[in-house]
mmCIF file of C-alpha atoms in Angstrom:
data_model
loop_
_atom_site.group_PDB
_atom_site.id
_atom_site.type_symbol
_atom_site.label_atom_id
_atom_site.label_comp_id
_atom_site.label_asym_id
_atom_site.label_seq_id
_atom_site.Cartn_x
_atom_site.Cartn_y
_atom_site.Cartn_z
ATOM 1 C CA UNK A 237 -56.685 73.744 172.226
ATOM 2 C CA UNK A 238 -58.987 76.654 173.241
ATOM 3 C CA UNK A 239 -57.981 78.751 176.207
ATOM 4 C CA UNK A 240 -59.091 77.659 179.704
ATOM 5 C CA UNK A 241 -62.036 79.433 181.262
ATOM 6 C CA UNK A 242 -61.484 82.568 183.283
ATOM 7 C CA UNK A 243 -60.009 82.151 186.745
ATOM 8 C CA UNK A 244 -61.919 83.469 189.771
ATOM 9 C CA UNK A 245 -61.322 87.087 190.767
ATOM 10 C CA UNK A 246 -57.918 87.415 192.381
ATOM 11 C CA UNK A 247 -56.639 84.207 190.764
ATOM 12 C CA UNK A 248 -54.552 83.565 187.672
ATOM 13 C CA UNK A 249 -53.616 80.695 185.377
ATOM 14 C CA UNK A 250 -49.979 79.599 185.318
ATOM 15 C CA UNK A 251 -47.764 76.757 184.114
ATOM 16 C CA UNK A 252 -44.651 75.092 185.443
ATOM 17 C CA UNK A 253 -42.324 72.455 183.981
ATOM 18 C CA UNK A 254 -41.586 70.023 186.798
ATOM 19 C CA UNK A 255 -40.585 66.363 186.914
ATOM 20 C CA UNK A 256 -40.556 66.185 183.113
ATOM 21 C CA UNK A 257 -44.185 67.295 182.732
ATOM 22 C CA UNK A 258 -45.846 70.657 182.120
ATOM 23 C CA UNK A 259 -48.425 71.339 184.831
ATOM 24 C CA UNK A 260 -51.200 73.897 184.673
ATOM 25 C CA UNK A 261 -52.422 75.428 187.913
ATOM 26 C CA UNK A 262 -54.600 78.276 189.142
ATOM 27 C CA UNK A 263 -53.277 80.337 192.041
ATOM 28 C CA UNK A 264 -54.441 83.215 194.212
ATOM 29 C CA UNK A 265 -54.697 84.551 197.734
ATOM 30 C CA UNK A 266 -52.001 84.984 200.355
ATOM 31 C CA UNK A 267 -50.985 83.254 203.544
ATOM 32 C CA UNK A 268 -50.404 79.580 204.321
ATOM 33 C CA UNK A 269 -50.673 77.363 201.258
ATOM 34 C CA UNK A 270 -53.635 75.083 200.546
ATOM 35 C CA UNK A 271 -53.288 72.741 197.556
ATOM 36 C CA UNK A 272 -56.539 71.354 196.119
ATOM 37 C CA UNK A 273 -56.362 68.137 194.056
ATOM 38 C CA UNK A 274 -59.323 67.398 191.797
ATOM 39 C CA UNK A 275 -60.919 64.084 190.907
ATOM 40 C CA UNK A 276 -62.107 62.432 187.708
ATOM 41 C CA UNK A 277 -63.751 63.436 185.394
ATOM 42 C CA UNK A 278 -62.913 66.943 186.522
ATOM 43 C CA UNK A 279 -60.110 69.505 186.496
ATOM 44 C CA UNK A 280 -59.282 72.457 188.766
ATOM 45 C CA UNK A 281 -62.807 73.657 187.871
ATOM 46 C CA UNK A 282 -64.174 71.334 190.565
ATOM 47 C CA UNK A 283 -62.806 73.810 193.142
ATOM 48 C CA UNK A 284 -63.725 77.078 191.406
ATOM 49 C CA UNK A 285 -66.540 78.088 193.771
ATOM 50 C CA UNK A 286 -64.479 77.244 196.852
ATOM 51 C CA UNK A 287 -61.201 78.915 195.920
ATOM 52 C CA UNK A 288 -62.082 82.601 196.552
ATOM 53 C CA UNK A 289 -63.800 81.686 199.820
ATOM 54 C CA UNK A 290 -60.673 79.901 201.023
ATOM 55 C CA UNK A 291 -58.498 82.830 199.925
ATOM 56 C CA UNK A 292 -60.733 85.184 201.920
ATOM 57 C CA UNK A 293 -59.893 83.109 205.010
ATOM 58 C CA UNK A 294 -56.199 83.937 204.589
ATOM 59 C CA UNK A 295 -54.772 81.149 202.447
ATOM 60 C CA UNK A 296 -52.730 80.980 199.278
ATOM 61 C CA UNK A 297 -54.792 78.572 197.181
ATOM 62 C CA UNK A 298 -53.218 76.432 194.458
ATOM 63 C CA UNK A 299 -55.443 74.223 192.310
ATOM 64 C CA UNK A 300 -53.352 72.218 189.839
ATOM 65 C CA UNK A 301 -54.555 70.060 187.007
ATOM 66 C CA UNK A 302 -53.041 66.641 187.695
ATOM 67 C CA UNK A 303 -50.813 65.326 184.919
ATOM 68 C CA UNK A 304 -52.999 63.934 182.151
ATOM 69 C CA UNK A 305 -55.914 66.202 183.067
ATOM 70 C CA UNK A 306 -57.175 69.645 182.108
ATOM 71 C CA UNK A 307 -54.500 71.891 180.684
ATOM 72 C CA UNK A 308 -51.596 69.904 182.092
ATOM 73 C CA UNK A 309 -49.610 67.726 179.711
ATOM 74 C CA UNK A 310 -50.595 64.143 178.946
ATOM 75 C CA UNK A 311 -47.362 62.122 179.113
ATOM 76 C CA UNK A 312 -46.912 59.006 177.026
ATOM 77 C CA UNK A 313 -47.335 55.658 178.743
ATOM 78 C CA UNK A 314 -48.601 55.005 182.248
ATOM 79 C CA UNK A 315 -47.790 56.613 185.576
ATOM 80 C CA UNK A 316 -48.420 55.953 189.261
ATOM 81 C CA UNK A 317 -49.809 58.048 192.084
ATOM 82 C CA UNK A 318 -46.243 58.266 193.318
ATOM 83 C CA UNK A 319 -45.299 59.932 190.011
ATOM 84 C CA UNK A 320 -48.146 62.410 190.464
ATOM 85 C CA UNK A 321 -46.999 63.033 194.034
ATOM 86 C CA UNK A 322 -43.513 63.817 192.750
ATOM 87 C CA UNK A 323 -45.026 66.365 190.341
ATOM 88 C CA UNK A 324 -46.768 68.135 193.212
ATOM 89 C CA UNK A 325 -43.783 68.028 195.543
ATOM 90 C CA UNK A 326 -41.684 69.697 192.883
ATOM 91 C CA UNK A 327 -44.418 72.189 191.981
ATOM 92 C CA UNK A 328 -44.723 73.270 195.618
ATOM 93 C CA UNK A 329 -40.981 73.849 195.864
ATOM 94 C CA UNK A 330 -40.865 75.485 192.411
ATOM 95 C CA UNK A 331 -43.328 78.066 193.725
ATOM 96 C CA UNK A 332 -41.102 78.768 196.719
ATOM 97 C CA UNK A 333 -43.139 76.959 199.364
ATOM 98 C CA UNK A 334 -42.100 74.162 201.682
ATOM 99 C CA UNK A 335 -45.341 73.112 203.364
ATOM 100 C CA UNK A 336 -49.032 73.041 202.492
ATOM 101 C CA UNK A 337 -52.427 71.933 203.632
ATOM 102 C CA UNK A 338 -53.325 69.294 201.053
ATOM 103 C CA UNK A 339 -56.916 68.501 200.072
ATOM 104 C CA UNK A 340 -57.713 65.642 197.721
ATOM 105 C CA UNK A 341 -60.971 64.346 196.351
ATOM 106 C CA UNK A 342 -61.705 61.202 194.317
ATOM 107 C CA UNK A 343 -58.493 60.215 192.474
ATOM 108 C CA UNK A 344 -56.937 63.385 193.898
ATOM 109 C CA UNK A 345 -57.328 61.798 197.336
ATOM 110 C CA UNK A 346 -55.222 58.853 196.195
ATOM 111 C CA UNK A 347 -52.547 61.245 194.937
ATOM 112 C CA UNK A 348 -52.730 63.313 198.131
ATOM 113 C CA UNK A 349 -52.118 60.216 200.248
ATOM 114 C CA UNK A 350 -49.183 59.161 198.047
ATOM 115 C CA UNK A 351 -47.722 62.672 198.426
ATOM 116 C CA UNK A 352 -48.092 62.588 202.210
ATOM 117 C CA UNK A 353 -46.402 59.181 202.364
ATOM 118 C CA UNK A 354 -43.524 60.166 200.092
ATOM 119 C CA UNK A 355 -42.931 63.674 201.458
ATOM 120 C CA UNK A 356 -44.527 64.006 204.901
ATOM 121 C CA UNK A 357 -42.511 67.156 205.503
ATOM 122 C CA UNK A 358 -44.491 68.852 202.705
ATOM 123 C CA UNK A 359 -47.925 68.221 204.206
ATOM 124 C CA UNK A 360 -49.069 70.150 207.277
ATOM 125 C CA UNK A 361 -52.518 68.536 207.376
ATOM 126 C CA UNK A 362 -54.191 66.178 204.951
ATOM 127 C CA UNK A 363 -57.802 65.988 203.770
ATOM 128 C CA UNK A 364 -58.939 62.732 202.158
ATOM 129 C CA UNK A 365 -62.374 62.870 200.595
ATOM 130 C CA UNK A 366 -64.751 60.889 198.440
ATOM 131 C CA UNK A 367 -62.397 58.014 197.570
ATOM 132 C CA UNK A 368 -61.373 54.578 198.755
ATOM 133 C CA UNK A 369 -57.615 54.416 199.261
ATOM 134 C CA UNK A 370 -55.471 52.056 197.174
ATOM 135 C CA UNK A 371 -54.191 49.362 199.487
ATOM 136 C CA UNK A 372 -56.729 50.207 202.175
ATOM 137 C CA UNK A 373 -60.096 49.145 200.830
ATOM 138 C CA UNK A 374 -60.182 50.305 197.215
ATOM 139 C CA UNK A 375 -59.482 46.878 195.741
ATOM 140 C CA UNK A 376 -62.760 45.436 197.052
ATOM 141 C CA UNK A 377 -64.685 48.258 195.390
ATOM 142 C CA UNK A 378 -62.921 47.714 192.057
ATOM 143 C CA UNK A 379 -64.364 44.200 191.596
ATOM 144 C CA UNK A 380 -67.831 44.165 189.995
ATOM 145 C CA UNK A 381 -68.144 40.446 190.789
ATOM 146 C CA UNK A 382 -68.389 41.349 194.486
ATOM 147 C CA UNK A 383 -70.523 44.463 194.052
ATOM 148 C CA UNK A 384 -67.759 46.866 193.100
ATOM 149 C CA UNK A 385 -67.968 49.486 190.368
ATOM 150 C CA UNK A 386 -67.511 48.409 186.752
ATOM 151 C CA UNK A 387 -65.777 51.579 185.619
ATOM 152 C CA UNK A 388 -62.486 50.857 187.417
ATOM 153 C CA UNK A 389 -61.663 47.943 185.130
ATOM 154 C CA UNK A 390 -62.863 49.714 182.002
ATOM 155 C CA UNK A 391 -60.845 52.851 182.701
ATOM 156 C CA UNK A 392 -57.772 50.783 183.581
ATOM 157 C CA UNK A 393 -57.662 49.725 179.924
ATOM 158 C CA UNK A 394 -56.894 53.336 179.122
ATOM 159 C CA UNK A 395 -56.173 53.070 175.397
ATOM 160 C CA UNK A 396 -59.233 50.877 174.765
ATOM 161 C CA UNK A 397 -61.476 53.088 176.890
ATOM 162 C CA UNK A 398 -60.253 56.178 175.043
ATOM 163 C CA UNK A 399 -60.905 54.537 171.678
ATOM 164 C CA UNK A 400 -64.429 53.455 172.643
ATOM 165 C CA UNK A 401 -65.386 56.890 173.987
ATOM 166 C CA UNK A 402 -63.874 58.874 171.099
ATOM 167 C CA UNK A 403 -66.460 61.319 169.695
ATOM 168 C CA UNK A 404 -68.772 60.249 172.530
ATOM 169 C CA UNK A 405 -67.069 62.221 175.283
ATOM 170 C CA UNK A 406 -70.089 64.303 176.258
ATOM 171 C CA UNK A 407 -72.435 61.327 176.302
ATOM 172 C CA UNK A 408 -70.029 59.307 178.433
ATOM 173 C CA UNK A 409 -68.996 62.004 180.881
ATOM 174 C CA UNK A 410 -72.334 63.725 181.403
ATOM 175 C CA UNK A 411 -73.718 60.709 183.238
ATOM 176 C CA UNK A 412 -70.866 60.889 185.750
ATOM 177 C CA UNK A 413 -71.255 64.660 186.166
ATOM 178 C CA UNK A 414 -74.969 64.293 186.879
ATOM 179 C CA UNK A 415 -74.519 61.363 189.255
ATOM 180 C CA UNK A 416 -71.702 62.991 191.223
ATOM 181 C CA UNK A 417 -73.163 66.483 191.622
ATOM 182 C CA UNK A 418 -76.076 67.904 193.558
ATOM 183 C CA UNK A 419 -76.289 70.871 191.224
ATOM 184 C CA UNK A 420 -72.939 72.471 191.967
ATOM 185 C CA UNK A 421 -71.403 71.544 188.621
ATOM 186 C CA UNK A 422 -72.948 74.235 186.435
ATOM 187 C CA UNK A 423 -73.545 74.350 182.705
ATOM 188 C CA UNK A 424 -70.521 76.606 182.360
ATOM 189 C CA UNK A 425 -68.454 74.083 184.333
ATOM 190 C CA UNK A 426 -69.596 71.292 182.018
ATOM 191 C CA UNK A 427 -68.644 73.362 178.976
ATOM 192 C CA UNK A 428 -65.169 73.895 180.411
ATOM 193 C CA UNK A 429 -64.782 70.241 181.314
ATOM 194 C CA UNK A 430 -65.903 69.166 177.870
ATOM 195 C CA UNK A 431 -63.362 71.550 176.324
ATOM 196 C CA UNK A 432 -60.655 69.909 178.408
ATOM 197 C CA UNK A 433 -61.724 66.297 177.845
ATOM 198 C CA UNK A 434 -62.149 66.640 174.081
ATOM 199 C CA UNK A 435 -58.563 67.848 173.632
ATOM 200 C CA UNK A 436 -56.181 65.406 171.894
ATOM 201 C CA UNK A 437 -55.413 62.389 174.110
ATOM 202 C CA UNK A 438 -57.342 63.919 177.020
ATOM 203 C CA UNK A 439 -59.678 60.991 177.621
ATOM 204 C CA UNK A 440 -56.737 58.600 177.811
ATOM 205 C CA UNK A 441 -55.012 61.049 180.156
ATOM 206 C CA UNK A 442 -57.976 60.913 182.497
ATOM 207 C CA UNK A 443 -58.251 57.142 182.313
ATOM 208 C CA UNK A 444 -54.553 56.811 183.154
ATOM 209 C CA UNK A 445 -55.375 57.657 186.774
ATOM 210 C CA UNK A 446 -56.964 54.185 186.981
ATOM 211 C CA UNK A 447 -54.333 52.087 185.222
ATOM 212 C CA UNK A 448 -51.931 51.595 188.136
ATOM 213 C CA UNK A 449 -54.374 51.380 191.056
ATOM 214 C CA UNK A 450 -53.269 47.861 192.030
ATOM 215 C CA UNK A 451 -49.620 48.943 191.885
ATOM 216 C CA UNK A 452 -50.534 52.085 193.842
ATOM 217 C CA UNK A 453 -52.082 49.889 196.530
ATOM 218 C CA UNK A 454 -48.975 47.750 196.867
ATOM 219 C CA UNK A 455 -46.832 50.884 197.171
ATOM 220 C CA UNK A 456 -49.151 52.364 199.809
ATOM 221 C CA UNK A 457 -49.091 49.218 201.940
ATOM 222 C CA UNK A 458 -45.298 49.109 201.694
ATOM 223 C CA UNK A 459 -45.060 52.635 203.094
ATOM 224 C CA UNK A 460 -45.576 53.862 206.630
ATOM 225 C CA UNK A 461 -48.825 55.268 208.034
ATOM 226 C CA UNK A 462 -48.900 59.043 207.724
ATOM 227 C CA UNK A 463 -48.655 60.919 211.007
ATOM 228 C CA UNK A 464 -49.892 64.426 210.214
ATOM 229 C CA UNK A 465 -53.521 65.160 211.209
ATOM 230 C CA UNK A 466 -55.955 63.705 208.661
ATOM 231 C CA UNK A 467 -59.560 64.674 207.985
ATOM 232 C CA UNK A 468 -61.889 62.331 206.117
ATOM 233 C CA UNK A 469 -64.403 64.713 204.542
ATOM 234 C CA UNK A 470 -67.450 63.632 202.578
ATOM 235 C CA UNK A 471 -70.562 65.076 201.066
ATOM 236 C CA UNK A 472 -73.768 64.191 202.893
ATOM 237 C CA UNK A 473 -74.899 62.358 199.758
ATOM 238 C CA UNK A 474 -71.442 61.191 198.684
ATOM 239 C CA UNK A 475 -69.646 57.903 199.268
ATOM 240 C CA UNK A 476 -70.289 56.020 202.536
ATOM 241 C CA UNK A 477 -68.025 57.707 205.044
ATOM 242 C CA UNK A 478 -67.592 54.808 207.440
ATOM 243 C CA UNK A 479 -65.978 52.653 204.756
ATOM 244 C CA UNK A 480 -63.597 55.465 203.906
ATOM 245 C CA UNK A 481 -62.805 55.986 207.577
ATOM 246 C CA UNK A 482 -61.967 52.307 208.044
ATOM 247 C CA UNK A 483 -59.330 52.559 205.324
ATOM 248 C CA UNK A 484 -58.005 55.923 206.466
ATOM 249 C CA UNK A 485 -57.503 54.626 210.007
ATOM 250 C CA UNK A 486 -55.221 51.939 208.629
ATOM 251 C CA UNK A 487 -53.331 54.466 206.493
ATOM 252 C CA UNK A 488 -52.949 57.220 209.103
ATOM 253 C CA UNK A 489 -52.461 57.483 212.854
ATOM 254 C CA UNK A 490 -54.461 60.673 213.574
ATOM 255 C CA UNK A 491 -57.832 60.649 211.820
ATOM 256 C CA UNK A 492 -61.105 62.491 212.319
ATOM 257 C CA UNK A 493 -64.189 62.914 210.134
ATOM 258 C CA UNK A 494 -66.600 65.595 209.001
ATOM 259 C CA UNK A 495 -69.436 65.910 206.486
ATOM 260 C CA UNK A 496 -70.503 68.712 204.153
ATOM 261 C CA UNK A 497 -74.313 68.978 204.267
ATOM 262 C CA UNK A 498 -76.499 69.314 201.166
ATOM 263 C CA UNK A 499 -73.641 68.048 199.020
ATOM 264 C CA UNK A 500 -72.789 64.966 197.010
ATOM 265 C CA UNK A 501 -69.490 63.680 195.591
ATOM 266 C CA UNK A 502 -68.627 67.177 194.313
ATOM 267 C CA UNK A 503 -69.097 68.693 197.768
ATOM 268 C CA UNK A 504 -66.901 71.753 197.178
ATOM 269 C CA UNK A 505 -69.027 72.771 194.197
ATOM 270 C CA UNK A 506 -72.339 71.757 195.750
ATOM 271 C CA UNK A 507 -71.811 73.596 199.038
ATOM 272 C CA UNK A 508 -68.676 75.781 198.919
ATOM 273 C CA UNK A 509 -69.604 77.773 202.045
ATOM 274 C CA UNK A 510 -70.110 74.601 204.064
ATOM 275 C CA UNK A 511 -66.845 73.223 202.719
ATOM 276 C CA UNK A 512 -64.750 76.277 203.522
ATOM 277 C CA UNK A 513 -66.025 76.261 207.090
ATOM 278 C CA UNK A 514 -65.017 72.655 207.626
ATOM 279 C CA UNK A 515 -61.616 73.079 205.985
ATOM 280 C CA UNK A 516 -60.665 76.225 207.878
ATOM 281 C CA UNK A 517 -61.754 74.639 211.164
ATOM 282 C CA UNK A 518 -59.523 71.649 210.472
ATOM 283 C CA UNK A 519 -56.612 73.780 209.282
ATOM 284 C CA UNK A 520 -56.668 76.163 212.255
ATOM 285 C CA UNK A 521 -57.613 74.059 215.292
ATOM 286 C CA UNK A 522 -55.296 71.993 217.436
ATOM 287 C CA UNK A 523 -54.851 68.369 216.351
ATOM 288 C CA UNK A 524 -56.947 65.743 218.040
ATOM 289 C CA UNK A 525 -54.647 62.936 219.239
#
């Protein structure tokens, strides 16, 4: 597989073997740790424009590729958000840290919530963005018969979806990139994403994030509401925030909301300066009870 694209200035690529899987991550900066979890069909690249800005504000920034995505390994079989959370818990401790601000978007939001439920001591504050939570509203939006999105069911048949999109990766993914972005995902970003998603088994690896969503929902409902401060953050032109808030308020006890202007689903790429302002405000102000 070709080498990943160059990391931002002051950042470097690295790998760690944790929880039986090899994870790729990009790291830089110094200070309190902020972990950024990407969505689908993206990799750490989704955060590239934001990362140096967040480091300038005094944070150590870690942007991993979730298992199955980017330059992380694609394990055989299926895995849950709880498995992904275990990866990240172990990665954080492998790097010598005990706590982090955790930011998730899209499927990364689902993983971030699972991490906060499983290891609340790891997560100082939690940002949930641009995703419905399994167990707290996602299921309704997975059913096309009631107006939900068709792609959830298709992607959940990961092997079939990978077979049907083989040699059509660019055609399939480019529609999502265009729909989700307000111009922040550049041509260079698309080239890097296409490199990642045309690697052997990479499309299946991405689709695997959808396979266990019903199981993820049952696990989330069986757990306790998270008690660290939670921010629901959305792009101005992203998913409807009120629906996300309704779910988050069931899943967490201390929730507030903010919006990144002039941004869509990929808010951190579309408006990185607006995003860094909202994140640093949330990270550094007193919790709102």
